[in-house]
mmCIF file of N, CA and C in Angstrom:
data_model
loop_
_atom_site.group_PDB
_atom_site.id
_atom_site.type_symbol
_atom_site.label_atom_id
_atom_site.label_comp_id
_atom_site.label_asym_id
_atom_site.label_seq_id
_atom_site.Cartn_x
_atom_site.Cartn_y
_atom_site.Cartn_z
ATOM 1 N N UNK D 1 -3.422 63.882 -62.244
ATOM 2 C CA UNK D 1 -3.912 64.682 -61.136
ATOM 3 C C UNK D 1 -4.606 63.748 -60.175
ATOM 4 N N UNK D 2 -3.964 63.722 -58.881
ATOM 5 C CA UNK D 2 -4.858 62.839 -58.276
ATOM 6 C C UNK D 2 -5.566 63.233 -56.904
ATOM 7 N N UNK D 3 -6.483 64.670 -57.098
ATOM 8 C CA UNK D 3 -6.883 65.052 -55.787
ATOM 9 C C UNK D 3 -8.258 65.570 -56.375
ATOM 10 N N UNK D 4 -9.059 64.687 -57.388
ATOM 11 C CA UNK D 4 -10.593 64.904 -57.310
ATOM 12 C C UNK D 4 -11.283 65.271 -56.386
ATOM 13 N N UNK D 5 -12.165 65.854 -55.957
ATOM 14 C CA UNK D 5 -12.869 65.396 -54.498
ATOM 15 C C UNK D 5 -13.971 66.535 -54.298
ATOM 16 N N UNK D 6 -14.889 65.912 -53.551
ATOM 17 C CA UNK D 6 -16.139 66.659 -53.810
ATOM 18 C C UNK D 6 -15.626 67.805 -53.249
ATOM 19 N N UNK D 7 -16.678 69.013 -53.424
ATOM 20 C CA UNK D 7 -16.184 70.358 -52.522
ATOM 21 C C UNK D 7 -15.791 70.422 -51.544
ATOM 22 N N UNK D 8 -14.530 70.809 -50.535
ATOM 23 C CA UNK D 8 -14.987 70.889 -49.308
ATOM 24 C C UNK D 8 -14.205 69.973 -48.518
ATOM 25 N N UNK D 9 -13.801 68.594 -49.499
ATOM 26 C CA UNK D 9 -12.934 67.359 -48.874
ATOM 27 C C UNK D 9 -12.091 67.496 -49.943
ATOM 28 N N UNK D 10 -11.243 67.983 -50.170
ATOM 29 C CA UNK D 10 -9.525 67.748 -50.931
ATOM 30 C C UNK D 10 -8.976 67.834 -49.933
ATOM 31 N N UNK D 11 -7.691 66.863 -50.064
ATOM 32 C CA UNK D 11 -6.843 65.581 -49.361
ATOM 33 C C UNK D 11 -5.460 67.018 -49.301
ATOM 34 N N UNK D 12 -5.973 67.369 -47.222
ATOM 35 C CA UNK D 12 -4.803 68.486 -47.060
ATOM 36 C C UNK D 12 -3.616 68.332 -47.084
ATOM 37 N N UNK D 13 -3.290 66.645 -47.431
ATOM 38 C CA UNK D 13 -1.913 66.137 -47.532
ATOM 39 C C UNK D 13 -1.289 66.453 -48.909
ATOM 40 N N UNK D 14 -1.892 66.107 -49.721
ATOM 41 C CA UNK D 14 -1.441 66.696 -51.367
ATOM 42 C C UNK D 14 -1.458 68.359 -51.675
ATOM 43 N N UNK D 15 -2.278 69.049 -51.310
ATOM 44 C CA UNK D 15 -2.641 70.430 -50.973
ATOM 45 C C UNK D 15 -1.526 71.152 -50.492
ATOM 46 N N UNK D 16 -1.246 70.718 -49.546
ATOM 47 C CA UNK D 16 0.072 71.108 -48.398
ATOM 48 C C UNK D 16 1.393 71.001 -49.490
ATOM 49 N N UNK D 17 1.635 70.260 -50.521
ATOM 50 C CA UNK D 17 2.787 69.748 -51.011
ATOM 51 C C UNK D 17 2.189 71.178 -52.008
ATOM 52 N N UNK D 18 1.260 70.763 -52.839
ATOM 53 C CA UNK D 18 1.281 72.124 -54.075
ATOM 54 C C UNK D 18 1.281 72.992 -53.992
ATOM 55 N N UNK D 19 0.728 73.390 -52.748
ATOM 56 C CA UNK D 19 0.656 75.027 -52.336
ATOM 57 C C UNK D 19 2.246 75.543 -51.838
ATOM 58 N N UNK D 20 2.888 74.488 -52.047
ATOM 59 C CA UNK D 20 4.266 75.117 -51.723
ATOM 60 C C UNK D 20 4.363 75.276 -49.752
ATOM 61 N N UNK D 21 4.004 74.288 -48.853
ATOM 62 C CA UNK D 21 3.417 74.710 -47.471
ATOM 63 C C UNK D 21 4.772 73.777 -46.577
ATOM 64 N N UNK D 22 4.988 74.278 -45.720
ATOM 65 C CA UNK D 22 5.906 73.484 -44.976
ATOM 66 C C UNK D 22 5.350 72.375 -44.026
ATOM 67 N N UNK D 23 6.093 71.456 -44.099
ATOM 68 C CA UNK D 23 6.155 70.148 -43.524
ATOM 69 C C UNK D 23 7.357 69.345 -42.557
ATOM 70 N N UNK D 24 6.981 68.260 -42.033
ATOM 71 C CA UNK D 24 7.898 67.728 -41.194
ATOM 72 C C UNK D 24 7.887 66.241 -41.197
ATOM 73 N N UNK D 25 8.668 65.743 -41.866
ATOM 74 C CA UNK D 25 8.858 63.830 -41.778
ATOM 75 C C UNK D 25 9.095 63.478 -40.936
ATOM 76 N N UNK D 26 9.127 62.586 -40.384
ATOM 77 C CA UNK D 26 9.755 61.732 -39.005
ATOM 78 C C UNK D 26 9.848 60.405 -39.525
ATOM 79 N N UNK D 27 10.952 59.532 -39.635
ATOM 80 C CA UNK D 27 11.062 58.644 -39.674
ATOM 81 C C UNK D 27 12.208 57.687 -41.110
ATOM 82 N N UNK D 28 11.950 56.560 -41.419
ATOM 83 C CA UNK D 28 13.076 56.207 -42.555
ATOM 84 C C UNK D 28 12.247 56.927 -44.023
ATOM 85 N N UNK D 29 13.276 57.341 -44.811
ATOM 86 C CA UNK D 29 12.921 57.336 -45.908
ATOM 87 C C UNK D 29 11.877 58.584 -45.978
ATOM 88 N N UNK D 30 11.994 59.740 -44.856
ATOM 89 C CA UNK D 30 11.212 60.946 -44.877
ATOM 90 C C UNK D 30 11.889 62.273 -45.030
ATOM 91 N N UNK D 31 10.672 62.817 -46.016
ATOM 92 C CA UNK D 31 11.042 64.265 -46.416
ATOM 93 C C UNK D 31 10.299 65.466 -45.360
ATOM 94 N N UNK D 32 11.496 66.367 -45.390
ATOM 95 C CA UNK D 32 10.211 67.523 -44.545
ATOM 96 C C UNK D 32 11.096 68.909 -45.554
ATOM 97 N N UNK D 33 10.163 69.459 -45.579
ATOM 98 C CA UNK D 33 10.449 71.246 -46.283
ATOM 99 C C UNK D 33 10.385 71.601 -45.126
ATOM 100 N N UNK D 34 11.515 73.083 -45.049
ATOM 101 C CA UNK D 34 11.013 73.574 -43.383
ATOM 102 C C UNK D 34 11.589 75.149 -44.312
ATOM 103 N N UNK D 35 10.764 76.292 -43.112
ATOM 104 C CA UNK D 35 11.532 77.938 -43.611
ATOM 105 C C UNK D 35 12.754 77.832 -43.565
ATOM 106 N N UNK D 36 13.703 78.454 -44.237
ATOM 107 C CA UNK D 36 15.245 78.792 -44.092
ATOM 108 C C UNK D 36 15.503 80.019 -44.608
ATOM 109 N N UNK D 37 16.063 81.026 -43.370
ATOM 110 C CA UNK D 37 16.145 82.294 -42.830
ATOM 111 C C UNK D 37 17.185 83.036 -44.186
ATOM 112 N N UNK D 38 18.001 81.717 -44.529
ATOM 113 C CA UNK D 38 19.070 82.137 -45.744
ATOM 114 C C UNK D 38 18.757 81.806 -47.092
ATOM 115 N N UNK D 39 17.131 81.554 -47.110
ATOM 116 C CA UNK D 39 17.081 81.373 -48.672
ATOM 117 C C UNK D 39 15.471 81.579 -48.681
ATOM 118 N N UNK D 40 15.206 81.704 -50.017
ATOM 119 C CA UNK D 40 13.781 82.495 -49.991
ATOM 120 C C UNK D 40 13.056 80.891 -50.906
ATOM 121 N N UNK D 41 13.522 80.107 -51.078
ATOM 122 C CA UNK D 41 12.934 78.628 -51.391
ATOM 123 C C UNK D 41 12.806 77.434 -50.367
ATOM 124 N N UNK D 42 13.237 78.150 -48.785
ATOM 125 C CA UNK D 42 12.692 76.720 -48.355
ATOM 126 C C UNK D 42 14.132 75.585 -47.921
ATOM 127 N N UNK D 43 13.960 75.512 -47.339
ATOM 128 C CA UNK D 43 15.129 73.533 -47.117
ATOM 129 C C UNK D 43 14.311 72.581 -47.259
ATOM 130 N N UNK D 44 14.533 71.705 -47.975
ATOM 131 C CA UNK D 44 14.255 70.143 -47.764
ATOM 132 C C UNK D 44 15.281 69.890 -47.296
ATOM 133 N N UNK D 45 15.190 68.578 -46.347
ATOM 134 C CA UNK D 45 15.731 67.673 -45.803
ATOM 135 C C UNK D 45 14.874 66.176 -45.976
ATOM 136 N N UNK D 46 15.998 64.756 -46.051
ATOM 137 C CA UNK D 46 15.754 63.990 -45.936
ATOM 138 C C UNK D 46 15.943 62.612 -45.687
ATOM 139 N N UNK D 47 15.520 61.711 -45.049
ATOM 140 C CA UNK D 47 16.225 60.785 -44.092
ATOM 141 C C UNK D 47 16.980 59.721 -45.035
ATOM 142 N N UNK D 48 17.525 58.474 -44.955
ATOM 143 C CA UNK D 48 17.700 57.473 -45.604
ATOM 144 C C UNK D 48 16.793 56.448 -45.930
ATOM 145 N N UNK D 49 17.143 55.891 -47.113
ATOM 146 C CA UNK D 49 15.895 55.339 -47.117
ATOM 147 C C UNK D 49 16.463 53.697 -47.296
ATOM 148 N N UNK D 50 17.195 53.165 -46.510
ATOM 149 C CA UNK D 50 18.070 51.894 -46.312
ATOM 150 C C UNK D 50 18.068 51.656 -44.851
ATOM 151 N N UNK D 51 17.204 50.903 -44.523
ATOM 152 C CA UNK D 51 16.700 50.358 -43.325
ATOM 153 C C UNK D 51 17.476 50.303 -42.080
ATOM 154 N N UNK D 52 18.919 49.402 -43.247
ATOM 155 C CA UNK D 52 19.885 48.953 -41.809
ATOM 156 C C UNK D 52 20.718 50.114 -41.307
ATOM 157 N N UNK D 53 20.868 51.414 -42.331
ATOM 158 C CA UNK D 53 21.466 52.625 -42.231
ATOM 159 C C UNK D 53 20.779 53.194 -41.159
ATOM 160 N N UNK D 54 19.767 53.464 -41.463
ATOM 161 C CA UNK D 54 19.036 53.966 -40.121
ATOM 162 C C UNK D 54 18.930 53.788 -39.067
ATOM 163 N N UNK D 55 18.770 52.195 -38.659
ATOM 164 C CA UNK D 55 19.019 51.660 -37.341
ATOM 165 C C UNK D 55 19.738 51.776 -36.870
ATOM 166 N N UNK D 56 21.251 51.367 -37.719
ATOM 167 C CA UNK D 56 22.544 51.804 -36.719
ATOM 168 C C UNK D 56 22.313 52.896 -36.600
ATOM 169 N N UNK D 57 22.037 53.847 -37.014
ATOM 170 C CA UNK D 57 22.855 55.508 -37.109
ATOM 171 C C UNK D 57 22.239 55.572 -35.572
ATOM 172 N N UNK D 58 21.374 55.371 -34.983
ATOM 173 C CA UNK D 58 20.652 55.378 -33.372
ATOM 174 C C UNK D 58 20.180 56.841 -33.065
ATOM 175 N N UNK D 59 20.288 57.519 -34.545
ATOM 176 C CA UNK D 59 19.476 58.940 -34.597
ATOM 177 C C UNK D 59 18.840 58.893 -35.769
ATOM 178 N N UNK D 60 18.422 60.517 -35.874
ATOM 179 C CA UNK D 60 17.853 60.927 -37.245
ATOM 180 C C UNK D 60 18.907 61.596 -37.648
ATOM 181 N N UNK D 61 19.233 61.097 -38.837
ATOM 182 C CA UNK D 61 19.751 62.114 -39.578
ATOM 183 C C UNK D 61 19.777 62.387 -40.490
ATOM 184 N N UNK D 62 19.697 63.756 -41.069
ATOM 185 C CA UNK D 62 18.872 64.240 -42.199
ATOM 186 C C UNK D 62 20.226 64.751 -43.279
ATOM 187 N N UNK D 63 20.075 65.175 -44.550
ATOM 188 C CA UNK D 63 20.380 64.945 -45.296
ATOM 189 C C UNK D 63 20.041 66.226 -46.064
ATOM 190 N N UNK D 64 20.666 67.414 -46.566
ATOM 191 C CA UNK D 64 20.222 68.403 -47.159
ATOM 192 C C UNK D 64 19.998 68.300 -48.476
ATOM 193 N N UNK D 65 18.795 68.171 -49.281
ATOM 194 C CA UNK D 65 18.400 68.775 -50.662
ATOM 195 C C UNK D 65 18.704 70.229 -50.983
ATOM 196 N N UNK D 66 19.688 70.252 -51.413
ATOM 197 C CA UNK D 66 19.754 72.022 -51.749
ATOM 198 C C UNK D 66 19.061 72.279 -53.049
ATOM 199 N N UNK D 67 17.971 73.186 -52.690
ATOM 200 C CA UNK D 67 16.913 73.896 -53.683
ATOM 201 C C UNK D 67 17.539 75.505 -54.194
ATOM 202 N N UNK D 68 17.835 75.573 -55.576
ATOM 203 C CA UNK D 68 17.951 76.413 -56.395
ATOM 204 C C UNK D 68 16.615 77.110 -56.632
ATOM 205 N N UNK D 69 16.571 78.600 -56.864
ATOM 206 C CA UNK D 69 15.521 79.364 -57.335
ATOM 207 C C UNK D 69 14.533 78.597 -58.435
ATOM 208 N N UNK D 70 15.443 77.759 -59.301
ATOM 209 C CA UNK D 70 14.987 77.216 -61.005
ATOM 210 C C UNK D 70 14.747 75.323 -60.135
ATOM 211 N N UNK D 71 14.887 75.006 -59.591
ATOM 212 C CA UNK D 71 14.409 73.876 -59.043
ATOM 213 C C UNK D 71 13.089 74.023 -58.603
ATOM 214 N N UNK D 72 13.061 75.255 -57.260
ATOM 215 C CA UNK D 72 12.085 75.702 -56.885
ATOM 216 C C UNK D 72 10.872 75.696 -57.777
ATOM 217 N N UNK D 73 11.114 76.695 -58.532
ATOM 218 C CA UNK D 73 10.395 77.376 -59.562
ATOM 219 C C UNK D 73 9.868 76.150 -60.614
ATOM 220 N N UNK D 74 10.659 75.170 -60.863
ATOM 221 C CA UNK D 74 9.776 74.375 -61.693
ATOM 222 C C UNK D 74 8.918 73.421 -61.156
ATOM 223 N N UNK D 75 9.404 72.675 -59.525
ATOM 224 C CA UNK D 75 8.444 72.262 -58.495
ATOM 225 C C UNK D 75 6.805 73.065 -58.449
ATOM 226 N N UNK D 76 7.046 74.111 -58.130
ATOM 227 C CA UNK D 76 5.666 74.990 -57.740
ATOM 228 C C UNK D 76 5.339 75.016 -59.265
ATOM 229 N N UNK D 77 5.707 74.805 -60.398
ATOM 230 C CA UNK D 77 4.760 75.451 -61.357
ATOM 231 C C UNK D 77 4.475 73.937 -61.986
ATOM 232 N N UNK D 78 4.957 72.837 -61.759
ATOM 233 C CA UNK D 78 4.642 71.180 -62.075
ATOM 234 C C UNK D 78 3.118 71.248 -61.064
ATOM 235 N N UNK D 79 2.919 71.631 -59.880
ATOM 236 C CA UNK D 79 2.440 71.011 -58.699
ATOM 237 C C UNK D 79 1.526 72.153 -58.919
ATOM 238 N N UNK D 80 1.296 73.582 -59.013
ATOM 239 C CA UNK D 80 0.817 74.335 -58.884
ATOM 240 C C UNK D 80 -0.572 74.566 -60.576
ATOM 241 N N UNK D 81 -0.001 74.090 -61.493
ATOM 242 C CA UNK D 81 -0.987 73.888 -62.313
ATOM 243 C C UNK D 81 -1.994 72.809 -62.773
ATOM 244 N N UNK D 82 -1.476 71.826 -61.870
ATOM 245 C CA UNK D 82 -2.697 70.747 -61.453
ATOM 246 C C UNK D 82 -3.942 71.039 -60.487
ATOM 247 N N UNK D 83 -3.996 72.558 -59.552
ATOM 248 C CA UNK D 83 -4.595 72.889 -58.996
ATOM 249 C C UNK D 83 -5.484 73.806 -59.396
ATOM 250 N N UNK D 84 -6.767 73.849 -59.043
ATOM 251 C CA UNK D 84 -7.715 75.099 -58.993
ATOM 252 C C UNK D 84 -7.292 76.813 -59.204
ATOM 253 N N UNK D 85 -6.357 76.698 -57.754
ATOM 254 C CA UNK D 85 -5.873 78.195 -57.333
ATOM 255 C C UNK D 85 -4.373 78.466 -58.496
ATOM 256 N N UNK D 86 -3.845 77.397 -59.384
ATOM 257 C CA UNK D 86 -2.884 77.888 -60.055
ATOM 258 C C UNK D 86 -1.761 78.399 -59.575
ATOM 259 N N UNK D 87 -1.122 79.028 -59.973
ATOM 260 C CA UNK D 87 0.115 79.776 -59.899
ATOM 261 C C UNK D 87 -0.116 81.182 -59.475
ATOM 262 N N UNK D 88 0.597 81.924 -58.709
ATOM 263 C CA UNK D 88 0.612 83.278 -57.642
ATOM 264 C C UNK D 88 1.970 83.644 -58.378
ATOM 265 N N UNK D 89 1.571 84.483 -59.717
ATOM 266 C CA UNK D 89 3.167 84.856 -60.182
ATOM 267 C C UNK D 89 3.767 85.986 -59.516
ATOM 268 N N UNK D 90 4.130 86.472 -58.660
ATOM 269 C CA UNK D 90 3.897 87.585 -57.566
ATOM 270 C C UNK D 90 5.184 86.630 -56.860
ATOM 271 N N UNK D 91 4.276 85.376 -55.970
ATOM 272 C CA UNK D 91 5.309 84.770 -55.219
ATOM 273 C C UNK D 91 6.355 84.111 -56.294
ATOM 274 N N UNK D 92 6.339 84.022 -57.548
ATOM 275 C CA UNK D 92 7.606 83.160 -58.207
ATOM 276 C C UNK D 92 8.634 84.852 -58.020
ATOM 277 N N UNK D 93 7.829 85.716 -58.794
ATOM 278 C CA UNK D 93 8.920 86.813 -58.681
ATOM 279 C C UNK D 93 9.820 87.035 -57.369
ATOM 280 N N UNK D 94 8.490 87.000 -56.284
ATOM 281 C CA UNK D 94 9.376 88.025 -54.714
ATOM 282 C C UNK D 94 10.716 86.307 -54.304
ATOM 283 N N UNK D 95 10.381 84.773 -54.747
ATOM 284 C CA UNK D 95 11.101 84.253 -54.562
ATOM 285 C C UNK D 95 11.748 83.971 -55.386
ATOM 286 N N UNK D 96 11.933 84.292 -56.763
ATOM 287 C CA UNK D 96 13.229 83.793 -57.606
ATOM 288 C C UNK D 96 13.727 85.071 -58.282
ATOM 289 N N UNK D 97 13.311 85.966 -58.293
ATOM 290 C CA UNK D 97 13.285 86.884 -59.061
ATOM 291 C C UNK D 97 13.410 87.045 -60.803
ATOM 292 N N UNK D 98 12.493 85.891 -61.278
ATOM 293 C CA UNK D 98 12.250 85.910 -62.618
ATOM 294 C C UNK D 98 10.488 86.430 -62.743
ATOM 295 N N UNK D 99 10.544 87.002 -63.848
ATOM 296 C CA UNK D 99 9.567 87.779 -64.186
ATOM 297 C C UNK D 99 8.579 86.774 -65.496
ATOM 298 N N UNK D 100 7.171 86.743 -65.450
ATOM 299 C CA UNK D 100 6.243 85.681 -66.148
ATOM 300 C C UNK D 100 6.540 86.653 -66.958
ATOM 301 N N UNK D 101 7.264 86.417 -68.349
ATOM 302 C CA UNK D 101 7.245 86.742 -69.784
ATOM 303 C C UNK D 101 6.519 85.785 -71.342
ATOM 304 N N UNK D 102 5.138 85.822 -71.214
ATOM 305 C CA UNK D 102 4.055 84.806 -72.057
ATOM 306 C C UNK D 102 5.331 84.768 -73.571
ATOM 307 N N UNK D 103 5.396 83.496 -74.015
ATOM 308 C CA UNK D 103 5.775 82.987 -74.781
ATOM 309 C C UNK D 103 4.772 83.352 -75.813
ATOM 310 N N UNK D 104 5.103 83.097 -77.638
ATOM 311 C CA UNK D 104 3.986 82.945 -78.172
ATOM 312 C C UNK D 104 2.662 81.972 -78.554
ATOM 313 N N UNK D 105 3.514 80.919 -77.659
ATOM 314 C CA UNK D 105 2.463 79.797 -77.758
ATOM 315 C C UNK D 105 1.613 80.003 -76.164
ATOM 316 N N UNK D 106 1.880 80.632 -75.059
ATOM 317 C CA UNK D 106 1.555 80.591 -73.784
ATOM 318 C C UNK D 106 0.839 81.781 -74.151
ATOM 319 N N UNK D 107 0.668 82.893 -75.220
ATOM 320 C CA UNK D 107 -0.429 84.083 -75.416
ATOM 321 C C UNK D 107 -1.028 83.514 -76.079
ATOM 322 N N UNK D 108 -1.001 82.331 -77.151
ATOM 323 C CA UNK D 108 -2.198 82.085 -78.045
ATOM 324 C C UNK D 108 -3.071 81.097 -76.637
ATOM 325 N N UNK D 109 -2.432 80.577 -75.506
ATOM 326 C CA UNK D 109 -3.335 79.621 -74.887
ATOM 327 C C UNK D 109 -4.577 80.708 -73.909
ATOM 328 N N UNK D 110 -3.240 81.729 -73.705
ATOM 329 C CA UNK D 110 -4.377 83.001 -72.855
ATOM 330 C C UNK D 110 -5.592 83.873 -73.370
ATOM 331 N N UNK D 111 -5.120 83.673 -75.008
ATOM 332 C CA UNK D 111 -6.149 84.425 -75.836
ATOM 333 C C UNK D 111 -7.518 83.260 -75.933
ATOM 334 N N UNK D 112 -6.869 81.992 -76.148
ATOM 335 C CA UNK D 112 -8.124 81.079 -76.475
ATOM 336 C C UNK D 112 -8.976 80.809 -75.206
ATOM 337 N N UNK D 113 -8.466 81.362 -73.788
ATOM 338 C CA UNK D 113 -8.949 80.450 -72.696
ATOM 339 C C UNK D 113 -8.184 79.376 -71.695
ATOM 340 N N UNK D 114 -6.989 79.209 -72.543
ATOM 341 C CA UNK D 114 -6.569 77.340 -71.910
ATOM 342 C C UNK D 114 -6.160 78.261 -70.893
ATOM 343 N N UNK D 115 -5.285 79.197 -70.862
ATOM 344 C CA UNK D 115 -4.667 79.435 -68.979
ATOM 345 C C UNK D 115 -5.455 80.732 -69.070
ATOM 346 N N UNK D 116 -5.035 80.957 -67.706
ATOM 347 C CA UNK D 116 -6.130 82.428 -67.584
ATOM 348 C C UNK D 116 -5.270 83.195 -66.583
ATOM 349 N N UNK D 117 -5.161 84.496 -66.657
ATOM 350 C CA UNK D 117 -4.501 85.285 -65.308
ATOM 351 C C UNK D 117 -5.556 86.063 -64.551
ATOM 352 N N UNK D 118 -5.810 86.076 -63.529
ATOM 353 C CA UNK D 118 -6.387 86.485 -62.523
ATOM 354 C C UNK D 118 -5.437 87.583 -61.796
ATOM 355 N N UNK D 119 -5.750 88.683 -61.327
ATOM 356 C CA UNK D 119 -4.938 89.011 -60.905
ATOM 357 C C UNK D 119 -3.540 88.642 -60.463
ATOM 358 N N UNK D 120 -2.709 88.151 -59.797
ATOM 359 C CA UNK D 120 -0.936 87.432 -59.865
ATOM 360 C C UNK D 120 -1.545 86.125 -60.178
ATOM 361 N N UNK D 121 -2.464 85.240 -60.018
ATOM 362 C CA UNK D 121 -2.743 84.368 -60.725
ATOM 363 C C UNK D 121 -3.150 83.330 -62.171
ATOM 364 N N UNK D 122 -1.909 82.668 -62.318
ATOM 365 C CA UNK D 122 -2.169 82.554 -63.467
ATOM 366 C C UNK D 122 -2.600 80.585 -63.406
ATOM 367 N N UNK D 123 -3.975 80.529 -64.211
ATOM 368 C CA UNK D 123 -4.696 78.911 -63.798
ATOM 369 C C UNK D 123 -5.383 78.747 -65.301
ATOM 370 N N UNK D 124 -4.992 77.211 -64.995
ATOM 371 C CA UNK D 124 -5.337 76.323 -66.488
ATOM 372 C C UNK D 124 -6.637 75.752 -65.989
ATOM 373 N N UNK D 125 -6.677 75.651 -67.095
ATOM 374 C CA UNK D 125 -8.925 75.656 -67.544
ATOM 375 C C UNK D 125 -9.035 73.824 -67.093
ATOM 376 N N UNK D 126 -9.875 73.465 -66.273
ATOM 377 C CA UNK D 126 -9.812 72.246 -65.753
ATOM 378 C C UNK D 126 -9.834 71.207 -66.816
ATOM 379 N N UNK D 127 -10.088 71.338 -67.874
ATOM 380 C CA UNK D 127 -9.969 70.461 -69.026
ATOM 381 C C UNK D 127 -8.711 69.927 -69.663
ATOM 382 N N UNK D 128 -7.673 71.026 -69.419
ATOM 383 C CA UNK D 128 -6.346 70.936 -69.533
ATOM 384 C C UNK D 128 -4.905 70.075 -68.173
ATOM 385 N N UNK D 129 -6.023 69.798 -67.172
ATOM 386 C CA UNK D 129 -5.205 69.259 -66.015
ATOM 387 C C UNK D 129 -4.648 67.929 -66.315
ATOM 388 N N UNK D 130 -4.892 67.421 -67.026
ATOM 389 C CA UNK D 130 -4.452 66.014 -67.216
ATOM 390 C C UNK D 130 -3.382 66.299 -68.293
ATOM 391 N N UNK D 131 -2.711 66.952 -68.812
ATOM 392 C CA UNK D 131 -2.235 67.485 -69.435
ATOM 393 C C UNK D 131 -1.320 68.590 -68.832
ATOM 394 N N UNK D 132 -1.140 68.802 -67.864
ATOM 395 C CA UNK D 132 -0.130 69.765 -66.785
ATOM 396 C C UNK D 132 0.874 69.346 -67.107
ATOM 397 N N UNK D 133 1.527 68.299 -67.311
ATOM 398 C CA UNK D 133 2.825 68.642 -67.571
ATOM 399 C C UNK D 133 3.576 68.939 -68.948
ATOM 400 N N UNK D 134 2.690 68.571 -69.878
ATOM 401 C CA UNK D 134 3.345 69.159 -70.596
ATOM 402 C C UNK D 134 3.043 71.098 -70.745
ATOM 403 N N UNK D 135 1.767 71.398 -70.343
ATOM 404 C CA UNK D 135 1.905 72.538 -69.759
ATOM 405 C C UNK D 135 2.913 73.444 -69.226
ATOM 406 N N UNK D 136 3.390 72.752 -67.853
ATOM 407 C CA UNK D 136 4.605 73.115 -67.031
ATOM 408 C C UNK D 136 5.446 74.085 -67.660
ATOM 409 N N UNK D 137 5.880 72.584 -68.852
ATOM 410 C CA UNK D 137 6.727 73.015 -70.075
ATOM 411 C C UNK D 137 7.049 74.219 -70.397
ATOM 412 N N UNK D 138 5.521 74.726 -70.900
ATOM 413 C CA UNK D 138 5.575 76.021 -71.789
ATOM 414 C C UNK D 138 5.677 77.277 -70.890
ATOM 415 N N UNK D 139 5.050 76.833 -69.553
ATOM 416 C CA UNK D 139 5.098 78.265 -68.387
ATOM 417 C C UNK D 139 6.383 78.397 -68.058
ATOM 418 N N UNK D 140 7.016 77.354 -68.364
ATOM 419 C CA UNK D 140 8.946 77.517 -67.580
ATOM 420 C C UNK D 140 9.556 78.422 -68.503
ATOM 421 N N UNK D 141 9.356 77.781 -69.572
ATOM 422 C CA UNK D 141 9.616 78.899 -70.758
ATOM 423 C C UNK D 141 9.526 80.375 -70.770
ATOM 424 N N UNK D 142 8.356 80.870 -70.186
ATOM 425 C CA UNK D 142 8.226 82.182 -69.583
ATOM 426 C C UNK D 142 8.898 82.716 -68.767
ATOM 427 N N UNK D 143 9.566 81.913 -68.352
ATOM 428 C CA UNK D 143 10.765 82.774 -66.800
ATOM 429 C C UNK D 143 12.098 82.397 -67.171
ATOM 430 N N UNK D 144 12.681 82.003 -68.097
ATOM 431 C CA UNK D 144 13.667 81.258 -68.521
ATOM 432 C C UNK D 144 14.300 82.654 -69.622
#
């Protein structure tokens, strides 16, 4: 996890990426997420990342990442349980349409404390962040 920071100053550049937020690259070797009207996950696009490719090309040109619901979905829940605010299982449903079904190892972590649901929110106990991914793991499991 690398966005410690006193109250008040967390780094809106990493923030922007977990919260699932759209963006815009400019330049070699850049990514941008942007809305797309035909899919409920978003476009990435992204440039080359081979110097002399770029120069000749005497434009930008971008490069489509095509994002699947289950790509999506494991992005936001890698990126999303390293954070405070957690996971908004609400938005995994209205965008993938899989439903959070707790595993039996993901109810013994809710019974002990390790994740917690908040209303559509579901967030791991800050002790467990260094440890998110194998986390991830077990929440994918739930929509799978």
């Amino acid at each position: 996890v690398s966005n410690f920071a006193k109250p008040g100053h967390l780094c809106r550049h990493n923030w922007l990426y977990w919260q699932d937020g759209y963006f815009l690259g400019v330049g070699l070797s850049a990514w941008s997420y942007l809305p797309d009207t035909g899919s409920s996950t978003g476009r990435r696009l992204h440039t080359t990342d081979r110097l002399v490719s770029y120069l000749q090309a005497g434009e930008m040109v971008c490069h489509l990442d095509v994002r699947t619901p289950e790509s999506w979905l494991t992005e936001y829940v890698g990126s999303g349980l390293r954070c405070r605010g957690g996971l908004d299982l609400a938005l995994i449903q209205e965008r993938t349409d899989y439903v959070f079904t707790p595993t039996d190892a993901v109810n013994r972590a809710l019974a002990a404390g390790t994740l917690q649901i908040k209303g559509s929110r579901l967030t791991l106990d800050a002790y467990e962040w260094f440890r998110e991914t194998a986390w991830a793991g077990m929440v994918l499991e739930c929509f799978f």
